[in-house]
């Protein structure tokens, strides 16, 4: 970050869901490419680095394979888990793009937050291993993190807060209910200095509520950056978000919708003509 700023720009991502069926490398690459064009000063993955259920399934499958081996050639459960966590961290280090400053080529810092509810018990450990492989990445371990803006573009914008859920939300008629509740819990914490901008990750729903309306703060919920598997309600969104906080004290929230990249997946799949008509239909 430079010493003087007319404004601060922040790129925000959530629910990459690596290891899950909804993970799409091309989505991640497109999302990072879009935000790089906005020239952010730093970026944050607000939960959903890995997919808890998908990771667990992968570990269980490898443990089952080991049980089929002779006893003297088996790895322990701990060894299997350790190997997979290393492999996942390595895969992420290779597949998460770097964002660079256009003038200097310097890598822009990427902060990673993990959610116990969505990343699972191994999420934080994977994030730590990822930071060892990528010096431009930092792991912020709390479920609610305050990111300082240094120097702040305006006196009222000294920091932003990013939140991730610690437990799965109950199903609700509206997808916006869960992030609203998480933000309400944040606001109800006693003796807490609130950030003027509060960002909720992991729920795959995109909205912005400016300060002065329903909330005394600017409230933002983030879309996901993976194919949504568990819920296909119309409110759900796939995309990325960029914040601009200006020296005049204004906040601009820009959401890039990437739903079409998933909707059109089948159109981009090339099926070899060697397959018969029925086989082609199955693959489609």
Short mmCIF file of N, CA, C and O in Angstrom, two decimals, residues 4-125:
data_model
loop_
_atom_site.label_atom_id
_atom_site.label_comp_id
_atom_site.label_asym_id
_atom_site.label_seq_id
_atom_site.Cartn_x
_atom_site.Cartn_y
_atom_site.Cartn_z
N UNK A 4 0.23 7.66 0.28
CA UNK A 4 -0.90 8.57 0.14
C UNK A 4 -1.90 7.98 -0.84
O UNK A 4 -1.54 7.41 -1.85
N UNK A 5 -3.20 8.15 -0.51
CA UNK A 5 -4.24 7.60 -1.37
C UNK A 5 -5.38 8.58 -1.51
O UNK A 5 -5.85 9.17 -0.55
N UNK A 6 -5.86 8.73 -2.75
CA UNK A 6 -7.09 9.46 -2.96
C UNK A 6 -8.27 8.58 -2.58
O UNK A 6 -9.33 9.06 -2.20
N UNK A 7 -8.07 7.27 -2.69
CA UNK A 7 -9.10 6.31 -2.33
C UNK A 7 -8.44 4.97 -2.04
O UNK A 7 -7.28 4.73 -2.39
N UNK A 8 -9.20 4.09 -1.36
CA UNK A 8 -8.74 2.73 -1.10
C UNK A 8 -9.70 1.78 -1.81
O UNK A 8 -10.92 1.91 -1.68
N UNK A 9 -9.14 0.84 -2.53
CA UNK A 9 -9.95 -0.15 -3.24
C UNK A 9 -9.66 -1.54 -2.67
O UNK A 9 -8.49 -1.91 -2.49
N UNK A 10 -10.72 -2.28 -2.43
CA UNK A 10 -10.60 -3.61 -1.82
C UNK A 10 -11.37 -4.61 -2.67
O UNK A 10 -12.56 -4.42 -2.95
N UNK A 11 -10.70 -5.70 -3.06
CA UNK A 11 -11.36 -6.78 -3.80
C UNK A 11 -11.81 -7.85 -2.80
O UNK A 11 -11.05 -8.24 -1.92
N UNK A 12 -13.05 -8.31 -2.95
CA UNK A 12 -13.63 -9.25 -2.00
C UNK A 12 -14.16 -10.50 -2.71
O UNK A 12 -14.89 -10.41 -3.71
N UNK A 13 -13.78 -11.66 -2.16
CA UNK A 13 -14.20 -12.94 -2.70
C UNK A 13 -14.77 -13.80 -1.56
O UNK A 13 -14.47 -13.57 -0.39
N UNK A 14 -15.55 -14.82 -1.92
CA UNK A 14 -16.04 -15.75 -0.92
C UNK A 14 -16.43 -17.06 -1.60
O UNK A 14 -16.75 -17.08 -2.80
N UNK A 15 -16.38 -18.14 -0.84
CA UNK A 15 -16.83 -19.46 -1.26
C UNK A 15 -16.19 -19.92 -2.59
O UNK A 15 -16.86 -20.29 -3.54
N UNK A 16 -14.86 -19.96 -2.60
CA UNK A 16 -14.18 -20.62 -3.71
C UNK A 16 -14.51 -22.11 -3.70
O UNK A 16 -14.66 -22.75 -4.72
N UNK A 17 -14.60 -22.67 -2.49
CA UNK A 17 -15.03 -24.06 -2.28
C UNK A 17 -14.13 -25.09 -2.96
O UNK A 17 -14.61 -26.05 -3.57
N UNK A 18 -12.83 -24.91 -2.84
CA UNK A 18 -11.89 -25.90 -3.38
C UNK A 18 -12.15 -27.26 -2.72
O UNK A 18 -12.44 -27.33 -1.54
N UNK A 19 -12.10 -28.31 -3.49
CA UNK A 19 -12.42 -29.69 -3.09
C UNK A 19 -13.90 -30.01 -3.24
O UNK A 19 -14.30 -31.18 -3.16
N UNK A 20 -14.74 -29.02 -3.45
CA UNK A 20 -16.17 -29.27 -3.61
C UNK A 20 -16.56 -29.46 -5.07
O UNK A 20 -15.83 -29.10 -5.99
N UNK A 21 -17.75 -30.03 -5.28
CA UNK A 21 -18.23 -30.24 -6.65
C UNK A 21 -18.47 -28.92 -7.37
O UNK A 21 -18.47 -28.87 -8.60
N UNK A 22 -18.68 -27.85 -6.61
CA UNK A 22 -18.96 -26.57 -7.24
C UNK A 22 -17.73 -25.75 -7.59
O UNK A 22 -17.84 -24.67 -8.19
N UNK A 23 -16.55 -26.24 -7.22
CA UNK A 23 -15.32 -25.48 -7.51
C UNK A 23 -15.09 -25.42 -9.01
O UNK A 23 -15.17 -26.43 -9.72
N UNK A 24 -14.80 -24.22 -9.48
CA UNK A 24 -14.49 -24.02 -10.90
C UNK A 24 -13.25 -23.13 -11.01
O UNK A 24 -13.30 -21.94 -10.67
N UNK A 25 -12.19 -23.70 -11.53
CA UNK A 25 -10.95 -22.91 -11.65
C UNK A 25 -11.15 -21.70 -12.56
O UNK A 25 -10.63 -20.61 -12.28
N UNK A 26 -11.92 -21.88 -13.64
CA UNK A 26 -12.10 -20.76 -14.57
C UNK A 26 -12.87 -19.62 -13.92
O UNK A 26 -12.65 -18.45 -14.26
N UNK A 27 -13.75 -19.93 -12.96
CA UNK A 27 -14.46 -18.88 -12.24
C UNK A 27 -13.50 -18.07 -11.37
O UNK A 27 -13.56 -16.84 -11.33
N UNK A 28 -12.62 -18.78 -10.67
CA UNK A 28 -11.64 -18.12 -9.81
C UNK A 28 -10.73 -17.23 -10.66
O UNK A 28 -10.48 -16.07 -10.31
N UNK A 29 -10.25 -17.76 -11.77
CA UNK A 29 -9.36 -16.98 -12.63
C UNK A 29 -10.07 -15.75 -13.19
O UNK A 29 -9.49 -14.66 -13.24
N UNK A 30 -11.33 -15.91 -13.59
CA UNK A 30 -12.08 -14.78 -14.14
C UNK A 30 -12.34 -13.74 -13.06
O UNK A 30 -12.18 -12.52 -13.30
N UNK A 31 -12.71 -14.20 -11.86
CA UNK A 31 -12.98 -13.27 -10.77
C UNK A 31 -11.76 -12.44 -10.40
O UNK A 31 -11.85 -11.22 -10.19
N UNK A 32 -10.61 -13.09 -10.32
CA UNK A 32 -9.38 -12.38 -9.97
C UNK A 32 -8.94 -11.46 -11.10
O UNK A 32 -8.41 -10.38 -10.86
N UNK A 33 -9.16 -11.88 -12.34
CA UNK A 33 -8.81 -11.03 -13.48
C UNK A 33 -9.64 -9.75 -13.49
O UNK A 33 -9.11 -8.65 -13.73
N UNK A 34 -10.93 -9.88 -13.21
CA UNK A 34 -11.82 -8.71 -13.17
C UNK A 34 -11.38 -7.73 -12.09
O UNK A 34 -11.31 -6.52 -12.31
N UNK A 35 -11.09 -8.27 -10.91
CA UNK A 35 -10.73 -7.37 -9.81
C UNK A 35 -9.34 -6.77 -10.00
O UNK A 35 -9.10 -5.64 -9.57
N UNK A 36 -8.44 -7.49 -10.65
CA UNK A 36 -7.12 -6.91 -10.91
C UNK A 36 -7.24 -5.66 -11.77
O UNK A 36 -6.49 -4.69 -11.58
N UNK A 37 -8.20 -5.66 -12.70
CA UNK A 37 -8.41 -4.49 -13.55
C UNK A 37 -8.88 -3.28 -12.75
O UNK A 37 -8.70 -2.14 -13.17
N UNK A 38 -9.46 -3.53 -11.56
CA UNK A 38 -9.91 -2.44 -10.69
C UNK A 38 -8.77 -1.89 -9.82
O UNK A 38 -8.95 -0.93 -9.08
N UNK A 39 -7.60 -2.52 -9.89
CA UNK A 39 -6.40 -2.10 -9.17
C UNK A 39 -6.63 -1.99 -7.65
O UNK A 39 -6.45 -0.92 -7.06
N UNK A 40 -6.99 -3.10 -7.00
CA UNK A 40 -7.22 -3.05 -5.55
C UNK A 40 -5.91 -2.88 -4.79
O UNK A 40 -4.85 -3.29 -5.25
N UNK A 41 -6.00 -2.27 -3.61
CA UNK A 41 -4.83 -2.13 -2.75
C UNK A 41 -4.60 -3.40 -1.92
O UNK A 41 -3.48 -3.68 -1.52
N UNK A 42 -5.66 -4.13 -1.64
CA UNK A 42 -5.55 -5.46 -1.06
C UNK A 42 -6.84 -6.22 -1.33
O UNK A 42 -7.84 -5.63 -1.78
N UNK A 43 -6.83 -7.53 -1.10
CA UNK A 43 -8.01 -8.35 -1.36
C UNK A 43 -8.22 -9.33 -0.23
O UNK A 43 -7.28 -9.64 0.52
N UNK A 44 -9.46 -9.84 -0.09
CA UNK A 44 -9.81 -10.74 1.01
C UNK A 44 -10.70 -11.86 0.49
O UNK A 44 -11.67 -11.60 -0.23
N UNK A 45 -10.35 -13.09 0.84
CA UNK A 45 -11.28 -14.21 0.67
C UNK A 45 -12.02 -14.34 2.00
O UNK A 45 -11.43 -14.73 3.01
N UNK A 46 -13.31 -14.02 2.00
CA UNK A 46 -14.08 -13.97 3.24
C UNK A 46 -14.81 -15.32 3.43
O UNK A 46 -16.01 -15.43 3.26
N UNK A 47 -14.03 -16.34 3.79
CA UNK A 47 -14.59 -17.67 4.06
C UNK A 47 -14.81 -18.49 2.80
O UNK A 47 -14.96 -17.96 1.70
N UNK A 48 -14.84 -19.82 2.97
CA UNK A 48 -15.08 -20.70 1.84
C UNK A 48 -13.86 -20.95 0.99
O UNK A 48 -13.96 -21.15 -0.22
N UNK A 49 -12.69 -20.96 1.60
CA UNK A 49 -11.48 -21.31 0.86
C UNK A 49 -11.57 -22.74 0.37
O UNK A 49 -11.26 -23.06 -0.78
N UNK A 50 -12.01 -23.65 1.25
CA UNK A 50 -12.21 -25.05 0.89
C UNK A 50 -13.63 -25.46 1.23
O UNK A 50 -14.32 -24.81 2.01
N UNK A 51 -14.07 -26.56 0.64
CA UNK A 51 -15.42 -27.08 0.86
C UNK A 51 -15.33 -28.20 1.90
O UNK A 51 -14.71 -29.24 1.66
N UNK A 52 -15.92 -27.98 3.05
CA UNK A 52 -15.78 -28.91 4.18
C UNK A 52 -16.17 -30.33 3.81
O UNK A 52 -15.39 -31.28 4.02
N UNK A 53 -17.36 -30.52 3.26
CA UNK A 53 -17.84 -31.87 2.94
C UNK A 53 -16.98 -32.54 1.87
O UNK A 53 -16.67 -33.73 1.95
N UNK A 54 -16.58 -31.76 0.86
CA UNK A 54 -15.75 -32.32 -0.20
C UNK A 54 -14.39 -32.75 0.30
O UNK A 54 -13.86 -33.79 -0.10
N UNK A 55 -13.81 -31.94 1.19
CA UNK A 55 -12.51 -32.29 1.77
C UNK A 55 -12.62 -33.54 2.64
O UNK A 55 -11.77 -34.44 2.56
N UNK A 56 -13.66 -33.60 3.44
CA UNK A 56 -13.87 -34.76 4.30
C UNK A 56 -14.03 -36.03 3.48
O UNK A 56 -13.49 -37.09 3.80
N UNK A 57 -14.79 -35.94 2.39
CA UNK A 57 -14.99 -37.10 1.51
C UNK A 57 -13.66 -37.56 0.90
O UNK A 57 -13.39 -38.76 0.82
N UNK A 58 -12.84 -36.61 0.53
CA UNK A 58 -11.53 -36.95 -0.05
C UNK A 58 -10.65 -37.66 0.97
O UNK A 58 -9.99 -38.65 0.66
N UNK A 59 -10.65 -37.17 2.20
CA UNK A 59 -9.86 -37.80 3.26
C UNK A 59 -10.38 -39.21 3.55
O UNK A 59 -9.60 -40.17 3.66
N UNK A 60 -11.70 -39.34 3.65
CA UNK A 60 -12.29 -40.66 3.95
C UNK A 60 -11.99 -41.67 2.85
O UNK A 60 -11.74 -42.85 3.14
N UNK A 61 -12.02 -41.23 1.60
CA UNK A 61 -11.73 -42.13 0.49
C UNK A 61 -10.29 -42.64 0.55
O UNK A 61 -10.02 -43.82 0.32
N UNK A 62 -9.36 -41.74 0.88
CA UNK A 62 -7.95 -42.15 0.95
C UNK A 62 -7.69 -43.07 2.14
O UNK A 62 -6.89 -44.01 2.05
N UNK A 63 -8.38 -42.82 3.24
CA UNK A 63 -8.24 -43.70 4.41
C UNK A 63 -8.77 -45.08 4.09
O UNK A 63 -8.17 -46.11 4.47
N UNK A 64 -9.87 -45.16 3.36
CA UNK A 64 -10.43 -46.45 2.95
C UNK A 64 -9.47 -47.21 2.05
O UNK A 64 -9.31 -48.43 2.17
N UNK A 65 -8.79 -46.50 1.15
CA UNK A 65 -7.79 -47.14 0.28
C UNK A 65 -6.66 -47.73 1.11
O UNK A 65 -6.16 -48.82 0.83
N UNK A 66 -6.25 -46.99 2.14
CA UNK A 66 -5.15 -47.47 2.98
C UNK A 66 -5.55 -48.73 3.75
O UNK A 66 -4.73 -49.63 3.94
N UNK A 67 -6.79 -48.82 4.15
CA UNK A 67 -7.26 -49.99 4.91
C UNK A 67 -7.23 -51.26 4.07
O UNK A 67 -7.21 -52.37 4.62
N UNK A 68 -7.25 -51.11 2.75
CA UNK A 68 -7.21 -52.27 1.86
C UNK A 68 -5.79 -52.79 1.65
O UNK A 68 -5.58 -53.84 1.07
N UNK A 69 -4.81 -52.01 2.09
CA UNK A 69 -3.42 -52.40 1.94
C UNK A 69 -2.99 -53.33 3.08
O UNK A 69 -3.63 -53.36 4.14
N UNK A 70 -1.91 -54.08 2.90
CA UNK A 70 -1.37 -54.86 4.02
C UNK A 70 -1.01 -53.95 5.18
O UNK A 70 -0.62 -52.80 4.99
N UNK A 71 -1.14 -54.45 6.40
CA UNK A 71 -0.94 -53.62 7.59
C UNK A 71 0.43 -52.96 7.62
O UNK A 71 0.58 -51.83 8.06
N UNK A 72 1.44 -53.69 7.16
CA UNK A 72 2.80 -53.14 7.23
C UNK A 72 3.07 -52.05 6.18
O UNK A 72 4.12 -51.42 6.19
N UNK A 73 2.11 -51.84 5.27
CA UNK A 73 2.28 -50.83 4.24
C UNK A 73 1.27 -49.69 4.35
O UNK A 73 1.24 -48.79 3.52
N UNK A 74 0.44 -49.74 5.37
CA UNK A 74 -0.59 -48.72 5.55
C UNK A 74 -0.04 -47.45 6.19
O UNK A 74 0.82 -47.51 7.06
N UNK A 75 -0.58 -46.32 5.75
CA UNK A 75 -0.34 -45.07 6.46
C UNK A 75 -1.41 -44.90 7.52
O UNK A 75 -2.54 -45.39 7.37
N UNK A 76 -1.08 -44.20 8.57
CA UNK A 76 -2.06 -43.92 9.61
C UNK A 76 -3.04 -42.86 9.13
O UNK A 76 -2.79 -42.17 8.13
N UNK A 77 -4.16 -42.73 9.83
CA UNK A 77 -5.14 -41.70 9.51
C UNK A 77 -4.50 -40.31 9.54
O UNK A 77 -4.77 -39.47 8.67
N UNK A 78 -3.63 -40.08 10.50
CA UNK A 78 -2.97 -38.78 10.63
C UNK A 78 -2.06 -38.51 9.43
O UNK A 78 -2.00 -37.38 8.93
N UNK A 79 -1.35 -39.56 8.98
CA UNK A 79 -0.45 -39.38 7.83
C UNK A 79 -1.24 -39.10 6.57
O UNK A 79 -0.86 -38.24 5.75
N UNK A 80 -2.34 -39.82 6.38
CA UNK A 80 -3.19 -39.60 5.21
C UNK A 80 -3.73 -38.17 5.20
O UNK A 80 -3.66 -37.46 4.20
N UNK A 81 -4.26 -37.75 6.35
CA UNK A 81 -4.82 -36.40 6.46
C UNK A 81 -3.76 -35.35 6.19
O UNK A 81 -3.99 -34.38 5.46
N UNK A 82 -2.57 -35.53 6.77
CA UNK A 82 -1.49 -34.57 6.58
C UNK A 82 -1.11 -34.45 5.11
O UNK A 82 -0.90 -33.34 4.59
N UNK A 83 -1.02 -35.58 4.41
CA UNK A 83 -0.67 -35.57 2.99
C UNK A 83 -1.71 -34.83 2.16
O UNK A 83 -1.37 -34.06 1.24
N UNK A 84 -2.98 -35.06 2.49
CA UNK A 84 -4.04 -34.41 1.73
C UNK A 84 -4.06 -32.91 2.00
O UNK A 84 -4.22 -32.10 1.08
N UNK A 85 -3.88 -32.52 3.25
CA UNK A 85 -3.86 -31.09 3.56
C UNK A 85 -2.72 -30.39 2.84
O UNK A 85 -2.87 -29.27 2.34
N UNK A 86 -1.58 -31.06 2.75
CA UNK A 86 -0.45 -30.50 2.00
C UNK A 86 -0.78 -30.37 0.52
O UNK A 86 -0.46 -29.36 -0.13
N UNK A 87 -1.43 -31.43 -0.03
CA UNK A 87 -1.79 -31.42 -1.45
C UNK A 87 -2.81 -30.33 -1.75
O UNK A 87 -2.73 -29.65 -2.79
N UNK A 88 -3.78 -30.14 -0.86
CA UNK A 88 -4.80 -29.11 -1.06
C UNK A 88 -4.16 -27.72 -1.00
O UNK A 88 -4.44 -26.85 -1.84
N UNK A 89 -3.29 -27.49 -0.03
CA UNK A 89 -2.60 -26.20 0.08
C UNK A 89 -1.77 -25.93 -1.18
O UNK A 89 -1.77 -24.80 -1.71
N UNK A 90 -1.10 -26.96 -1.68
CA UNK A 90 -0.29 -26.81 -2.89
C UNK A 90 -1.18 -26.49 -4.10
O UNK A 90 -0.86 -25.61 -4.91
N UNK A 91 -2.31 -27.21 -4.20
CA UNK A 91 -3.23 -26.94 -5.30
C UNK A 91 -3.76 -25.52 -5.27
O UNK A 91 -3.83 -24.84 -6.30
N UNK A 92 -4.12 -25.06 -4.10
CA UNK A 92 -4.60 -23.68 -3.96
C UNK A 92 -3.52 -22.67 -4.31
O UNK A 92 -3.79 -21.65 -4.95
N UNK A 93 -2.30 -22.95 -3.89
CA UNK A 93 -1.20 -22.01 -4.16
C UNK A 93 -0.96 -21.86 -5.66
O UNK A 93 -0.56 -20.80 -6.14
N UNK A 94 -1.24 -22.93 -6.40
CA UNK A 94 -1.04 -22.90 -7.85
C UNK A 94 -2.24 -22.34 -8.60
O UNK A 94 -2.09 -21.76 -9.67
N UNK A 95 -3.45 -22.48 -8.03
CA UNK A 95 -4.65 -22.12 -8.76
C UNK A 95 -5.24 -20.77 -8.38
O UNK A 95 -6.03 -20.21 -9.13
N UNK A 96 -4.89 -20.24 -7.21
CA UNK A 96 -5.33 -18.88 -6.87
C UNK A 96 -4.40 -17.89 -7.56
O UNK A 96 -3.20 -17.86 -7.27
N UNK A 97 -4.91 -17.08 -8.46
CA UNK A 97 -4.04 -16.14 -9.19
C UNK A 97 -3.48 -15.06 -8.25
O UNK A 97 -4.04 -14.77 -7.19
N UNK A 98 -2.38 -14.48 -8.67
CA UNK A 98 -1.84 -13.32 -7.97
C UNK A 98 -2.37 -12.06 -8.65
O UNK A 98 -2.57 -12.03 -9.86
N UNK A 99 -2.60 -11.04 -7.85
CA UNK A 99 -2.99 -9.73 -8.36
C UNK A 99 -1.78 -8.81 -8.21
O UNK A 99 -1.16 -8.78 -7.15
N UNK A 100 -1.45 -8.08 -9.27
CA UNK A 100 -0.26 -7.25 -9.24
C UNK A 100 -0.60 -5.78 -9.48
O UNK A 100 -1.56 -5.47 -10.20
N UNK A 101 0.19 -4.91 -8.84
CA UNK A 101 0.04 -3.48 -9.10
C UNK A 101 0.51 -3.20 -10.52
O UNK A 101 1.58 -3.68 -10.93
N UNK A 102 -0.26 -2.43 -11.30
CA UNK A 102 0.07 -2.23 -12.72
C UNK A 102 1.39 -1.51 -12.97
O UNK A 102 2.09 -1.80 -13.93
N UNK A 103 1.74 -0.56 -12.09
CA UNK A 103 2.96 0.24 -12.34
C UNK A 103 4.22 -0.46 -11.87
O UNK A 103 5.24 -0.45 -12.55
N UNK A 104 4.15 -1.08 -10.70
CA UNK A 104 5.36 -1.66 -10.10
C UNK A 104 5.47 -3.17 -10.31
O UNK A 104 6.56 -3.72 -10.20
N UNK A 105 4.35 -3.83 -10.60
CA UNK A 105 4.37 -5.28 -10.72
C UNK A 105 4.40 -5.98 -9.37
O UNK A 105 4.48 -7.22 -9.29
N UNK A 106 4.32 -5.21 -8.28
CA UNK A 106 4.35 -5.78 -6.95
C UNK A 106 3.07 -6.56 -6.68
O UNK A 106 1.98 -6.12 -7.06
N UNK A 107 3.20 -7.70 -6.00
CA UNK A 107 2.02 -8.52 -5.70
C UNK A 107 1.17 -7.85 -4.63
O UNK A 107 1.68 -7.39 -3.61
N UNK A 108 -0.13 -7.83 -4.88
CA UNK A 108 -1.09 -7.24 -3.94
C UNK A 108 -1.41 -8.28 -2.86
O UNK A 108 -1.61 -9.46 -3.16
N UNK A 109 -1.44 -7.85 -1.62
CA UNK A 109 -1.70 -8.76 -0.50
C UNK A 109 -3.09 -9.36 -0.57
O UNK A 109 -4.07 -8.67 -0.84
N UNK A 110 -3.15 -10.68 -0.37
CA UNK A 110 -4.43 -11.40 -0.29
C UNK A 110 -4.57 -11.96 1.12
O UNK A 110 -3.73 -12.75 1.57
N UNK A 111 -5.62 -11.53 1.81
CA UNK A 111 -5.92 -12.07 3.13
C UNK A 111 -6.97 -13.17 3.01
O UNK A 111 -7.91 -13.05 2.21
N UNK A 112 -6.80 -14.22 3.79
CA UNK A 112 -7.72 -15.36 3.75
C UNK A 112 -8.34 -15.55 5.12
O UNK A 112 -7.63 -15.67 6.13
N UNK A 113 -9.66 -15.59 5.16
CA UNK A 113 -10.41 -15.94 6.37
C UNK A 113 -11.09 -17.29 6.12
O UNK A 113 -11.57 -17.55 5.02
N UNK A 114 -11.14 -18.14 7.14
CA UNK A 114 -11.81 -19.43 7.00
C UNK A 114 -12.95 -19.52 8.01
O UNK A 114 -12.85 -19.01 9.12
N UNK A 115 -14.01 -20.20 7.61
CA UNK A 115 -15.20 -20.35 8.43
C UNK A 115 -15.29 -21.77 8.98
O UNK A 115 -15.25 -22.73 8.20
N UNK A 116 -15.42 -21.93 10.30
CA UNK A 116 -15.61 -23.28 10.85
C UNK A 116 -16.81 -23.99 10.23
O UNK A 116 -16.81 -25.21 10.08
N UNK A 117 -17.84 -23.23 9.87
CA UNK A 117 -19.06 -23.82 9.32
C UNK A 117 -18.88 -24.30 7.89
O UNK A 117 -19.43 -25.33 7.49
N UNK A 118 -18.12 -23.58 7.07
CA UNK A 118 -18.02 -23.90 5.65
C UNK A 118 -16.67 -24.49 5.25
O UNK A 118 -16.60 -25.35 4.38
N UNK A 119 -15.59 -24.02 5.86
CA UNK A 119 -14.27 -24.60 5.58
C UNK A 119 -14.02 -25.84 6.44
O UNK A 119 -13.16 -26.65 6.10
N UNK A 120 -14.71 -25.94 7.58
CA UNK A 120 -14.54 -27.10 8.44
C UNK A 120 -13.32 -27.00 9.34
O UNK A 120 -12.62 -25.99 9.38
N UNK A 121 -13.07 -28.08 10.07
CA UNK A 121 -12.02 -28.06 11.08
C UNK A 121 -10.61 -27.97 10.49
O UNK A 121 -9.67 -27.59 11.19
N UNK A 122 -10.46 -28.32 9.22
CA UNK A 122 -9.12 -28.27 8.60
C UNK A 122 -8.88 -26.98 7.82
O UNK A 122 -7.77 -26.75 7.32
N UNK A 123 -9.91 -26.13 7.71
CA UNK A 123 -9.78 -24.94 6.88
C UNK A 123 -8.66 -24.01 7.31
O UNK A 123 -7.85 -23.56 6.49
N UNK A 124 -8.60 -23.73 8.61
CA UNK A 124 -7.57 -22.81 9.10
C UNK A 124 -6.17 -23.39 8.90
O UNK A 124 -5.23 -22.65 8.55
N UNK A 125 -6.04 -24.69 9.10
CA UNK A 125 -4.72 -25.32 8.93
C UNK A 125 -4.28 -25.27 7.47
O UNK A 125 -3.10 -25.03 7.17
#
